[in-house]
Coordinates of C-alpha atoms and ligand atoms in Angstrom, one line a residue:
M524 CA 92.1 128.7 103.1
P525 CA 89.3 126.1 102.5
T526 CA 90.2 122.9 104.2
Y527 CA 88.6 119.5 103.4
E528 CA 89.0 116.6 105.8
S529 CA 88.6 112.9 105.1
D530 CA 89.9 109.5 106.2
V531 CA 91.6 108.8 102.9
C532 CA 92.6 111.3 100.3
I533 CA 93.4 109.8 96.9
I534 CA 95.3 112.0 94.4
G535 CA 94.4 111.3 90.8
A536 CA 91.3 109.7 89.2
G537 CA 92.6 107.1 86.7
V538 CA 92.1 103.3 86.5
V539 CA 94.1 102.5 89.7
S540 CA 92.3 105.2 91.7
A541 CA 88.9 103.9 90.6
M542 CA 89.9 100.3 91.6
L543 CA 91.2 101.6 95.0
A544 CA 88.2 103.8 95.8
E545 CA 85.7 101.0 94.8
R546 CA 87.6 98.5 97.0
L547 CA 87.9 100.8 100.0
V548 CA 84.2 101.4 99.9
E549 CA 83.6 97.7 100.1
L550 CA 86.2 97.0 102.8
R551 CA 85.2 99.9 105.0
P552 CA 81.7 101.2 104.3
G553 CA 81.3 104.7 105.7
L554 CA 84.9 105.7 105.2
A555 CA 85.3 109.3 104.2
I556 CA 87.1 109.2 100.9
T557 CA 88.0 112.2 98.8
V558 CA 89.4 111.8 95.3
V559 CA 91.2 114.9 94.0
E560 CA 91.8 115.1 90.2
A561 CA 93.6 117.8 88.3
G562 CA 91.5 117.4 85.2
S563 CA 87.8 117.7 84.4
S564 CA 84.9 115.2 84.7
L565 CA 84.1 114.2 81.2
F566 CA 81.0 112.2 82.1
D567 CA 79.0 113.0 79.0
V568 CA 78.2 109.5 77.7
P569 CA 75.9 110.5 74.8
A570 CA 78.7 112.8 73.5
R571 CA 81.0 109.8 73.1
M572 CA 79.3 108.7 69.9
E573 CA 79.6 112.2 68.4
A574 CA 83.2 112.6 69.6
R575 CA 84.1 109.2 68.0
Q576 CA 82.6 110.3 64.6
R577 CA 84.4 113.6 64.7
A578 CA 87.7 111.8 65.6
L579 CA 87.1 109.5 62.6
D580 CA 86.0 112.3 60.2
Y581 CA 88.3 115.1 61.1
G582 CA 91.0 113.5 63.3
E583 CA 89.8 115.6 66.2
N584 CA 90.7 114.8 69.8
A585 CA 88.0 112.2 70.9
W586 CA 88.2 113.6 74.4
P587 CA 88.0 117.4 74.1
G588 CA 89.3 119.0 77.3
D589 CA 91.2 115.9 78.5
F590 CA 94.6 117.5 78.9
L591 CA 95.9 120.5 80.8
D592 CA 98.0 122.5 78.4
D593 CA 100.2 124.1 81.0
Q594 CA 101.1 120.8 82.6
V595 CA 102.0 119.0 79.4
S596 CA 103.5 121.7 77.1
G597 CA 107.0 122.4 78.5
S598 CA 107.3 119.0 80.1
E599 CA 110.0 116.8 78.5
G600 CA 110.0 113.1 77.6
L601 CA 107.2 110.6 77.5
V602 CA 104.8 112.4 79.9
G603 CA 101.3 111.1 80.7
F604 CA 99.2 113.6 78.8
T605 CA 95.6 112.7 79.6
M606 CA 94.6 114.5 82.8
A607 CA 90.9 114.1 83.4
V608 CA 88.6 111.9 85.5
G609 CA 89.4 108.5 84.0
G610 CA 93.0 109.5 83.2
L611 CA 94.7 107.5 80.4
G612 CA 92.0 104.9 81.1
L613 CA 89.7 107.0 78.9
R614 CA 91.9 106.0 75.9
W615 CA 93.4 102.6 76.7
G616 CA 92.7 99.6 74.5
G617 CA 91.8 97.3 77.4
A618 CA 94.3 94.6 76.7
C619 CA 94.7 92.8 80.0
N620 CA 97.6 90.4 80.0
R621 CA 99.2 89.1 83.2
F622 CA 102.9 89.3 83.7
S623 CA 104.6 86.0 84.6
E624 CA 106.4 84.7 87.7
E625 CA 109.8 85.5 86.1
D626 CA 109.0 89.2 86.3
L627 CA 109.1 88.9 90.1
R628 CA 112.3 86.9 90.3
L629 CA 114.6 88.5 87.8
K630 CA 117.5 88.9 90.2
S631 CA 117.3 85.4 91.8
Q632 CA 116.6 83.6 88.5
Y633 CA 118.8 85.6 86.1
G634 CA 121.0 87.9 88.1
L635 CA 119.2 90.9 86.5
A636 CA 117.5 94.1 87.9
M637 CA 115.8 93.2 91.1
D638 CA 113.2 90.9 92.7
W639 CA 109.8 92.2 93.6
P640 CA 108.9 92.1 97.3
I641 CA 105.9 89.9 96.6
E642 CA 105.2 86.3 95.8
W643 CA 103.6 85.2 92.6
A644 CA 100.9 83.2 94.3
E645 CA 99.9 86.3 96.3
L646 CA 99.9 88.6 93.2
E647 CA 97.9 86.0 91.3
K648 CA 95.0 86.3 93.7
Y649 CA 94.8 90.0 93.0
Y650 CA 95.0 89.4 89.3
C651 CA 91.8 87.4 89.6
Q652 CA 90.2 90.2 91.6
A653 CA 91.3 92.8 89.1
E654 CA 90.0 90.7 86.2
R655 CA 86.7 90.4 87.9
R656 CA 86.4 94.1 88.4
L657 CA 87.5 94.9 84.9
N658 CA 85.3 92.1 83.6
V659 CA 88.0 90.7 81.4
F660 CA 87.3 88.1 78.8
G661 CA 89.9 85.5 77.9
E662 CA 90.7 81.9 77.3
P663 CA 93.1 79.6 79.2
S664 CA 96.6 79.8 78.0
P665 CA 98.0 76.6 76.3
Y666 CA 101.2 77.0 78.5
P667 CA 100.9 75.1 81.8
E668 CA 103.1 77.8 83.6
D669 CA 100.2 80.3 83.0
K670 CA 98.0 78.2 85.4
R671 CA 95.3 80.3 86.9
S672 CA 93.5 79.8 90.3
E673 CA 90.2 81.0 88.8
P674 CA 88.9 81.0 85.2
Y675 CA 88.5 84.3 83.3
P676 CA 85.4 86.0 84.5
V677 CA 84.0 85.9 80.9
P678 CA 84.9 83.3 78.2
A679 CA 86.8 84.9 75.3
L680 CA 85.1 86.6 72.5
A681 CA 85.0 84.2 69.5
L682 CA 87.8 84.7 67.0
S683 CA 86.7 86.4 63.8
Y684 CA 87.2 84.5 60.6
N685 CA 90.4 86.5 60.0
L686 CA 91.8 85.7 63.5
Q687 CA 90.9 82.0 63.1
T688 CA 92.8 82.0 59.7
L689 CA 95.8 83.8 61.3
K690 CA 95.9 81.4 64.3
S691 CA 96.1 78.3 62.0
W692 CA 98.8 80.0 59.9
A693 CA 100.9 81.1 62.9
E694 CA 100.6 77.8 64.8
K695 CA 102.2 75.9 61.9
S696 CA 105.4 77.4 63.4
G697 CA 104.8 75.3 66.6
I698 CA 104.2 78.5 68.6
R699 CA 100.9 78.5 70.3
F700 CA 98.5 81.4 70.4
S701 CA 95.4 82.4 72.3
A702 CA 92.8 85.2 72.1
L703 CA 94.0 88.4 73.7
P704 CA 92.3 88.9 77.1
M705 CA 90.5 92.2 77.1
A706 CA 88.5 94.4 79.6
H707 CA 85.6 94.7 77.2
N708 CA 82.1 93.8 78.2
L709 CA 80.5 91.3 75.9
R710 CA 77.3 91.8 77.9
P711 CA 76.3 94.9 79.9
F712 CA 78.2 95.0 83.2
G713 CA 79.1 97.5 85.8
G714 CA 76.8 100.2 84.4
R715 CA 78.5 100.0 81.1
G716 CA 77.2 98.7 77.7
A717 CA 78.2 95.7 75.6
C718 CA 80.8 95.8 72.9
C719 CA 79.1 96.6 69.5
L720 CA 82.4 96.3 67.5
F721 CA 82.8 100.0 66.9
D722 CA 86.5 99.2 66.7
T723 CA 87.8 102.5 68.1
C724 CA 88.7 101.0 71.4
G725 CA 92.0 102.9 71.7
Q726 CA 90.3 106.3 71.1
V727 CA 86.8 106.2 72.5
C728 CA 84.3 103.4 73.1
P729 CA 80.8 104.8 72.6
T730 CA 79.0 102.1 74.6
G731 CA 81.5 102.1 77.5
A732 CA 82.1 98.4 76.9
R733 CA 85.8 98.8 77.3
Y734 CA 86.4 99.4 81.0
S735 CA 86.5 103.2 81.6
P736 CA 87.2 104.5 85.1
D737 CA 84.8 107.5 84.7
Y738 CA 81.9 105.0 85.0
T739 CA 83.2 103.7 88.3
F740 CA 83.5 107.2 89.7
R741 CA 80.1 108.2 88.5
Q742 CA 78.6 105.2 90.3
L743 CA 80.4 105.9 93.5
L744 CA 79.3 109.5 93.4
A745 CA 75.7 108.6 92.7
Q746 CA 75.8 106.3 95.7
K747 CA 77.4 109.1 97.8
K748 CA 80.3 106.8 98.7
I749 CA 83.1 109.2 97.8
T750 CA 83.6 112.9 97.3
L751 CA 85.3 113.9 94.0
H752 CA 87.1 117.3 93.6
D753 CA 88.0 117.7 90.0
R754 CA 89.9 120.5 88.3
T755 CA 92.0 120.6 91.4
L756 CA 95.8 120.1 91.2
I757 CA 97.7 118.9 94.3
R758 CA 100.9 120.9 94.3
R759 CA 102.6 119.7 97.5
L760 CA 102.4 117.2 100.3
V761 CA 103.1 118.6 103.8
V762 CA 104.8 116.5 106.5
G763 CA 104.1 117.3 110.1
D764 CA 106.6 118.7 112.5
D765 CA 106.3 116.1 115.3
K766 CA 106.1 112.9 113.4
P767 CA 107.1 111.9 109.8
V768 CA 103.5 111.6 108.7
V769 CA 101.9 113.6 105.9
V770 CA 99.4 116.0 107.4
A771 CA 98.1 117.9 104.4
A772 CA 98.1 118.2 100.7
H773 CA 98.0 121.8 99.3
A774 CA 96.2 122.3 96.0
V775 CA 94.8 124.9 93.6
H776 CA 91.5 124.8 91.9
R777 CA 91.9 125.6 88.3
D778 CA 88.9 128.0 88.3
K779 CA 90.0 129.9 91.5
P780 CA 93.8 130.0 91.2
E781 CA 94.1 132.8 93.6
Q782 CA 92.9 130.7 96.5
A783 CA 94.9 127.7 97.9
V784 CA 93.0 124.7 99.1
E785 CA 94.0 122.3 101.8
Y786 CA 93.2 118.6 102.2
R787 CA 93.7 116.8 105.5
A788 CA 93.4 113.1 105.9
R789 CA 94.6 110.1 108.0
T790 CA 96.0 108.4 104.8
F791 CA 97.2 110.0 101.6
V792 CA 97.4 107.9 98.5
V793 CA 99.3 109.1 95.4
A794 CA 97.5 107.4 92.5
S795 CA 98.7 109.9 89.9
G796 CA 100.2 107.6 87.3
Y797 CA 103.8 107.0 86.2
T798 CA 104.6 110.7 85.5
W799 CA 102.9 112.8 88.1
S800 CA 103.4 110.5 91.2
S801 CA 107.2 111.0 91.4
H802 CA 106.7 114.5 90.2
L803 CA 104.5 115.4 93.2
L804 CA 106.8 113.8 95.7
L805 CA 109.8 115.7 94.3
L806 CA 107.8 119.0 94.3
S807 CA 107.0 118.5 98.0
S808 CA 110.4 119.5 99.1
S809 CA 110.9 121.7 102.2
S810 CA 113.8 122.6 104.5
R811 CA 113.4 119.3 106.3
Y812 CA 113.0 117.3 103.1
P813 CA 115.1 119.1 100.6
N814 CA 114.9 116.2 98.1
G815 CA 111.2 115.9 98.4
V816 CA 108.8 113.7 100.3
A817 CA 109.4 109.9 100.7
N818 CA 112.8 110.4 99.2
S819 CA 115.4 109.5 101.9
S820 CA 116.7 106.8 99.5
G821 CA 117.2 109.5 96.8
L822 CA 115.4 107.1 94.5
V823 CA 112.1 109.0 93.8
G824 CA 112.0 109.5 90.0
C825 CA 114.7 106.9 89.4
Y826 CA 114.4 103.6 87.5
M827 CA 111.6 104.9 85.3
N828 CA 110.9 101.9 83.1
G829 CA 108.7 100.3 80.4
H830 CA 109.2 97.8 77.7
K831 CA 110.7 98.1 74.2
F832 CA 109.0 96.7 71.2
I833 CA 109.6 95.5 67.6
S834 CA 106.9 95.5 65.0
G835 CA 106.7 93.6 61.7
Q836 CA 104.7 93.2 58.6
A837 CA 104.3 89.8 56.9
T838 CA 102.5 88.6 53.8
A839 CA 101.2 85.2 53.1
D840 CA 98.9 83.3 50.8
L841 CA 95.8 83.7 53.0
E842 CA 92.5 85.2 52.3
L843 CA 91.7 87.8 54.9
Y844 CA 88.9 90.4 54.8
P845 CA 90.2 93.2 57.0
G846 CA 87.9 95.2 59.2
Q847 CA 86.5 92.5 61.4
N848 CA 87.3 94.1 64.8
M849 CA 90.9 95.3 64.3
S850 CA 91.6 95.9 68.0
Y851 CA 91.2 92.2 68.8
S852 CA 94.3 90.1 68.3
L853 CA 96.2 86.9 69.1
I854 CA 98.9 86.6 71.7
S855 CA 101.5 84.0 72.4
R856 CA 103.2 83.6 75.8
E857 CA 105.8 81.1 74.4
F858 CA 108.7 83.5 75.1
F859 CA 107.6 84.8 78.5
R860 CA 110.0 82.3 80.1
C861 CA 113.7 82.1 79.3
P862 CA 115.7 79.1 80.6
P863 CA 118.3 80.5 83.0
D864 CA 121.2 78.8 81.1
R865 CA 120.3 80.6 77.8
P866 CA 120.9 84.2 76.7
F867 CA 118.2 86.3 78.4
V868 CA 115.3 87.2 76.2
R869 CA 111.6 87.5 77.1
H870 CA 108.8 88.9 75.0
D871 CA 105.1 88.5 74.1
T872 CA 104.1 88.0 70.5
R873 CA 101.0 89.6 69.0
I874 CA 99.3 89.1 65.7
W875 CA 96.6 91.3 64.1
E876 CA 94.9 91.5 60.8
N877 CA 96.3 94.5 59.0
P878 CA 94.2 97.5 58.0
G879 CA 93.7 98.2 54.3
R880 CA 92.3 96.0 51.5
G881 CA 88.7 96.6 52.7
P882 CA 85.9 96.5 50.2
R883 CA 85.8 99.5 47.9
L884 CA 83.3 101.2 45.6
R885 CA 85.8 102.2 42.9
D886 CA 88.5 100.1 41.2
D887 CA 92.1 101.2 40.5
S888 CA 91.0 103.2 37.5
G889 CA 88.3 105.0 39.5
R890 CA 85.4 103.2 37.9
L891 CA 82.3 102.8 40.1
Q892 CA 81.7 99.1 41.2
L893 CA 78.3 97.9 42.3
G894 CA 76.8 94.7 43.6
D895 CA 78.7 91.5 43.0
E896 CA 81.6 93.5 41.4
V897 CA 82.4 94.8 44.9
I898 CA 82.7 91.3 46.3
A899 CA 84.6 90.0 43.3
D900 CA 87.1 92.9 43.5
W901 CA 87.5 92.4 47.3
R902 CA 88.1 88.7 46.9
A903 CA 90.7 89.2 44.2
R904 CA 92.6 91.8 46.3
A905 CA 92.3 89.7 49.5
K906 CA 94.2 86.7 48.0
R907 CA 97.5 87.5 49.6
A908 CA 97.1 88.8 53.1
T909 CA 99.3 91.3 55.0
I910 CA 99.7 90.6 58.7
R911 CA 100.8 92.8 61.5
L912 CA 103.2 91.4 64.2
R913 CA 104.6 92.9 67.4
A914 CA 106.7 91.8 70.3
Y915 CA 107.0 93.8 73.6
Y916 CA 110.3 92.8 75.1
D917 CA 111.7 92.9 78.6
V918 CA 114.4 95.6 79.2
H919 CA 115.6 96.9 82.5
T920 CA 116.5 100.5 83.3
D921 CA 119.3 102.2 85.0
K922 CA 119.0 104.3 88.2
E923 CA 119.6 107.3 85.9
S924 CA 116.5 106.4 83.9
R925 CA 114.9 109.3 85.5
L926 CA 112.1 111.8 86.1
T927 CA 113.5 115.1 87.4
L928 CA 112.1 118.5 87.9
H929 CA 112.7 120.6 84.8
P930 CA 115.4 123.2 85.3
T931 CA 113.4 126.0 83.5
A932 CA 109.9 124.9 82.4
R933 CA 107.1 125.8 84.8
N934 CA 103.3 125.4 84.9
K935 CA 101.1 128.5 85.3
Y936 CA 101.4 128.3 89.1
G937 CA 105.2 128.4 88.9
D938 CA 105.9 124.8 89.7
P939 CA 108.7 123.0 87.8
L940 CA 107.4 120.6 85.2
P941 CA 108.7 117.0 84.8
K942 CA 111.5 115.9 82.6
I943 CA 111.7 112.1 81.8
T944 CA 114.8 110.5 80.3
H945 CA 114.6 106.7 79.9
R946 CA 117.9 104.9 79.9
L947 CA 118.5 101.1 79.8
D948 CA 120.9 99.4 82.2
A949 CA 124.2 98.0 80.9
A950 CA 123.0 94.4 80.7
S951 CA 119.9 95.4 78.7
E952 CA 122.1 97.5 76.3
A953 CA 124.5 94.7 75.9
R954 CA 121.8 92.2 74.8
E955 CA 119.9 94.6 72.5
A956 CA 121.4 93.2 69.2
A957 CA 120.8 89.5 70.3
T958 CA 117.2 90.3 71.4
R959 CA 116.4 92.0 68.1
A960 CA 117.9 89.1 66.2
H961 CA 115.9 86.6 68.2
I962 CA 112.6 88.5 67.7
V963 CA 113.1 88.9 64.0
S964 CA 113.8 85.1 63.8
V965 CA 110.5 84.4 65.6
F966 CA 108.7 86.7 63.1
E967 CA 110.5 84.8 60.3
R968 CA 109.5 81.5 61.8
L969 CA 105.9 82.6 61.9
A970 CA 105.9 84.0 58.4
K971 CA 107.2 80.8 56.8
A972 CA 103.8 79.0 56.4
D973 CA 101.6 79.5 53.3
N974 CA 104.4 81.0 51.2
G975 CA 104.7 83.7 53.8
K976 CA 107.4 86.4 54.0
L977 CA 108.5 88.9 56.6
V978 CA 108.5 92.1 54.5
S979 CA 109.5 94.7 57.1
T980 CA 110.4 95.2 60.7
G981 CA 110.7 98.4 62.8
E982 CA 111.7 99.3 66.4
G983 CA 109.6 101.4 68.7
G984 CA 111.4 104.6 69.7
Y985 CA 110.1 104.7 73.3
L986 CA 109.3 102.5 76.3
D987 CA 105.7 101.4 76.3
H988 CA 103.4 101.0 79.3
P989 CA 105.7 103.3 81.2
A990 CA 106.1 102.8 84.9
G991 CA 108.6 103.2 87.8
G992 CA 109.9 106.2 89.7
C993 CA 108.8 105.0 93.2
R994 CA 109.9 101.4 93.1
M995 CA 108.8 98.9 95.7
G996 CA 111.2 96.8 97.7
T997 CA 112.1 95.6 101.2
D998 CA 115.1 97.8 101.8
P999 CA 114.5 101.5 102.4
A1000 CA 117.9 102.3 101.1
T1001 CA 117.1 100.8 97.6
S1002 CA 113.4 101.4 97.2
V1003 CA 110.8 104.1 97.9
C1004 CA 107.9 102.0 99.2
D1005 CA 107.2 98.5 100.4
G1006 CA 105.3 95.8 98.5
Y1007 CA 102.0 97.5 99.5
G1008 CA 103.0 100.9 98.2
R1009 CA 103.5 102.3 101.7
T1010 CA 106.4 104.7 101.5
H1011 CA 109.2 103.7 103.8
D1012 CA 109.6 107.3 105.1
H1013 CA 105.9 108.1 105.9
E1014 CA 103.6 105.5 107.3
N1015 CA 100.4 107.2 106.2
L1016 CA 101.6 107.9 102.6
F1017 CA 101.0 105.3 99.9
V1018 CA 101.9 105.3 96.2
V1019 CA 99.9 102.9 94.1
G1020 CA 100.0 101.4 90.6
A1021 CA 102.6 102.0 87.8
P1022 CA 105.2 104.0 89.7
T1023 CA 105.8 101.2 92.2
L1024 CA 106.9 98.7 89.6
P1025 CA 110.7 97.9 89.8
T1026 CA 110.5 96.4 86.2
A1027 CA 107.9 96.6 83.5
G1028 CA 107.6 93.1 82.2
C1029 CA 107.1 92.2 78.5
T1030 CA 103.4 92.8 78.0
N1031 CA 100.7 95.5 78.7
G1032 CA 100.9 96.7 82.3
T1033 CA 97.6 98.1 83.5
L1034 CA 96.2 94.8 84.8
T1035 CA 99.3 94.5 87.0
F1036 CA 99.0 98.1 88.2
A1037 CA 95.4 97.4 89.1
A1038 CA 96.2 94.1 90.9
L1039 CA 98.9 95.7 93.0
T1040 CA 96.6 98.5 93.9
L1041 CA 93.8 96.1 95.1
R1042 CA 96.4 94.5 97.3
S1043 CA 97.3 98.0 98.7
A1044 CA 93.7 98.7 99.4
E1045 CA 93.6 96.0 102.1
Q1046 CA 96.5 97.6 103.9
I1047 CA 95.0 101.1 103.6
A1048 CA 91.6 99.9 104.9
G1049 CA 93.4 98.0 107.7
D1050 CA 95.1 101.2 108.8
Q1051 CA 91.8 102.9 109.1
R1052 CA 90.5 100.2 111.3
R1053 CA 93.5 100.6 113.7
S1054 CA 93.5 104.4 113.9
Ligands
FAD1668 C1 96.2 105.0 73.5 C2 96.5 104.1 74.7 C3 96.2 102.8 74.7 C4 96.5 102.0 75.8 N1 96.2 100.7 75.8 C5 96.5 99.9 76.8 C6 96.1 98.5 76.8 O1 95.5 98.0 75.9 N2 96.5 97.8 77.9 C7 97.1 98.3 79.0 O2 97.5 97.5 79.9 N3 97.5 99.6 79.0 C8 97.1 100.4 78.0 N4 97.5 101.7 78.0 C9 98.1 102.3 79.3 C10 97.0 102.6 80.3 O3 96.1 103.5 79.8 C11 97.6 103.1 81.6 O4 98.5 102.2 82.1 C12 96.6 103.4 82.7 O5 95.5 104.1 82.2 C13 97.3 104.1 83.8 O6 96.3 104.4 84.8 P1 96.7 105.1 86.2 O7 95.5 105.2 87.0 O8 97.9 104.5 86.7 O9 97.3 106.6 85.8 P2 96.6 107.8 84.9 O10 95.6 107.3 84.0 O11 97.8 108.6 84.4 O12 95.8 108.6 86.0 C14 96.4 109.5 86.9 C15 95.5 110.7 87.1 O13 96.1 111.4 88.1 C16 95.8 112.8 87.9 N5 96.8 113.6 88.5 C17 98.2 113.5 88.3 N6 98.8 114.4 89.2 C18 97.9 115.0 89.9 C19 97.9 116.0 91.0 N7 99.1 116.5 91.4 N8 96.7 116.4 91.5 C20 95.6 115.9 91.1 N9 95.5 114.9 90.1 C21 96.6 114.5 89.5 C22 95.9 112.9 86.3 O14 95.3 114.0 85.8 C23 95.3 111.6 85.9 O15 94.0 111.7 85.6 C24 97.2 102.6 77.0 C25 97.5 103.9 77.0 C26 97.2 104.7 75.9 C27 97.5 106.2 76.0

């Protein structure tokens, strides 16, 4: 069987893997790092523009070849579908909000869920580092609790006319808003282009302005700093007979399925996202580890989490001209904090211009409009604006909120596929109605100004920014890994990013996954120095 040796073997090539590989190279030049990714390298930058156009014209997948049919079909629940070099980071919108100190102290402040094994001041340093690497733009929050030790690397993109109008409207409620921080280049940076307002950030960014991990990997490869094995699925981690350390990872290359491949390394890092990290640990069972690797607590795959959300549509007597960078929005952090003596509710609040009501060449009767008529028609229709609102809110999950191995569904190599079932804990269930009522009242408060009206609300049917499954903690009986992602059971095995989160906050998670991973990188590099 072909065997590849390295100092560090990283499994998965998404955002957190890119952050980790880049940081390890800086900390320990010369380290032999192998990144193994199940999906393909979709490095074809010129094709991005064409893929975008086809996605817009025909609704085609903007990233052809980015998912492995036999891994995803048959899996159950909210499974991470993008498997390629870049992972879900090929498609993310780039919103980069920080969590808040409360997320780390839910147990001690509110008697809920658990505390994270890390101090806020410590995490904040790594937020700064992650923001620098992702080249996040943003503006200081108006809330003093959001104090930062460093300014944003790039000042915020100026608000469009629409967002300026919406900010003045929303702030009449007394709730303060800022520009959404985003990992979008306003000038070329990191080998990627600048934002040209293509406005398809959540699908494909043709210039690479929105941070995309494939660029980081391409650069590390060009500089010969890492080895990348794509189209190679790690199927099992193997623990040695003498000591509880992981000695190998067994894999299959998708183009040569008949031949097993072995990876040997001093340190293994599972950077496989919220679905496939727990899945791999569970798949790695053996007679000595019947419940899988790193699972003496029995908690691998448990406490899968994320946040719930409520959306709304409001109308108001504002003139908006939709289509001015629809991905950009306003955020308020007013409700990130909840006084401990009040019913618990925490959420972010986002406001966007709403699609529709753009300029048009034909009027309602189908008559062609030309020249000034187009503008006059647009102005007339833009008199009363529709506004999009959303709140991600903090919920906590039960131990039985779980990723398990599917009892019947298998991939083409015969390995059981994952099944994810999210379940809220009793306290979160009990406060659902009150949380909903609170958020709707916030939307109504916002919608009051300028003859505004909240016209509809709707609840998301899934947990967004999913995480969990290998939660971190100080006690090996109640967590899978420590605050650095080092598994309690195997000192040379780390899990990084989303799976390690005990709880998923009330705003986008990727910046937090990246910050925690950068902190892990120092431990991983430190281990290499010692061994
Ligand atoms: C449409 C969309 C918009 C989003 N927008 C935002 C946003 O604005 N802000 C935000 O914070 N988040 C956003 N997200 C979420 C964000 O994309 C993810 O949190 C982030 O990309 C996760 O990165 P990751 O590296 O942890 O995992 P992943 O991206 O899942 O990467 C894991 C990689 O590991 C590989 N892998 C898995 N198992 C194995 C194995 N056994 N062997 C080899 N390789 C393996 C996978 O193929 C995959 O490529 C969005 C997501 C989507 C889908």
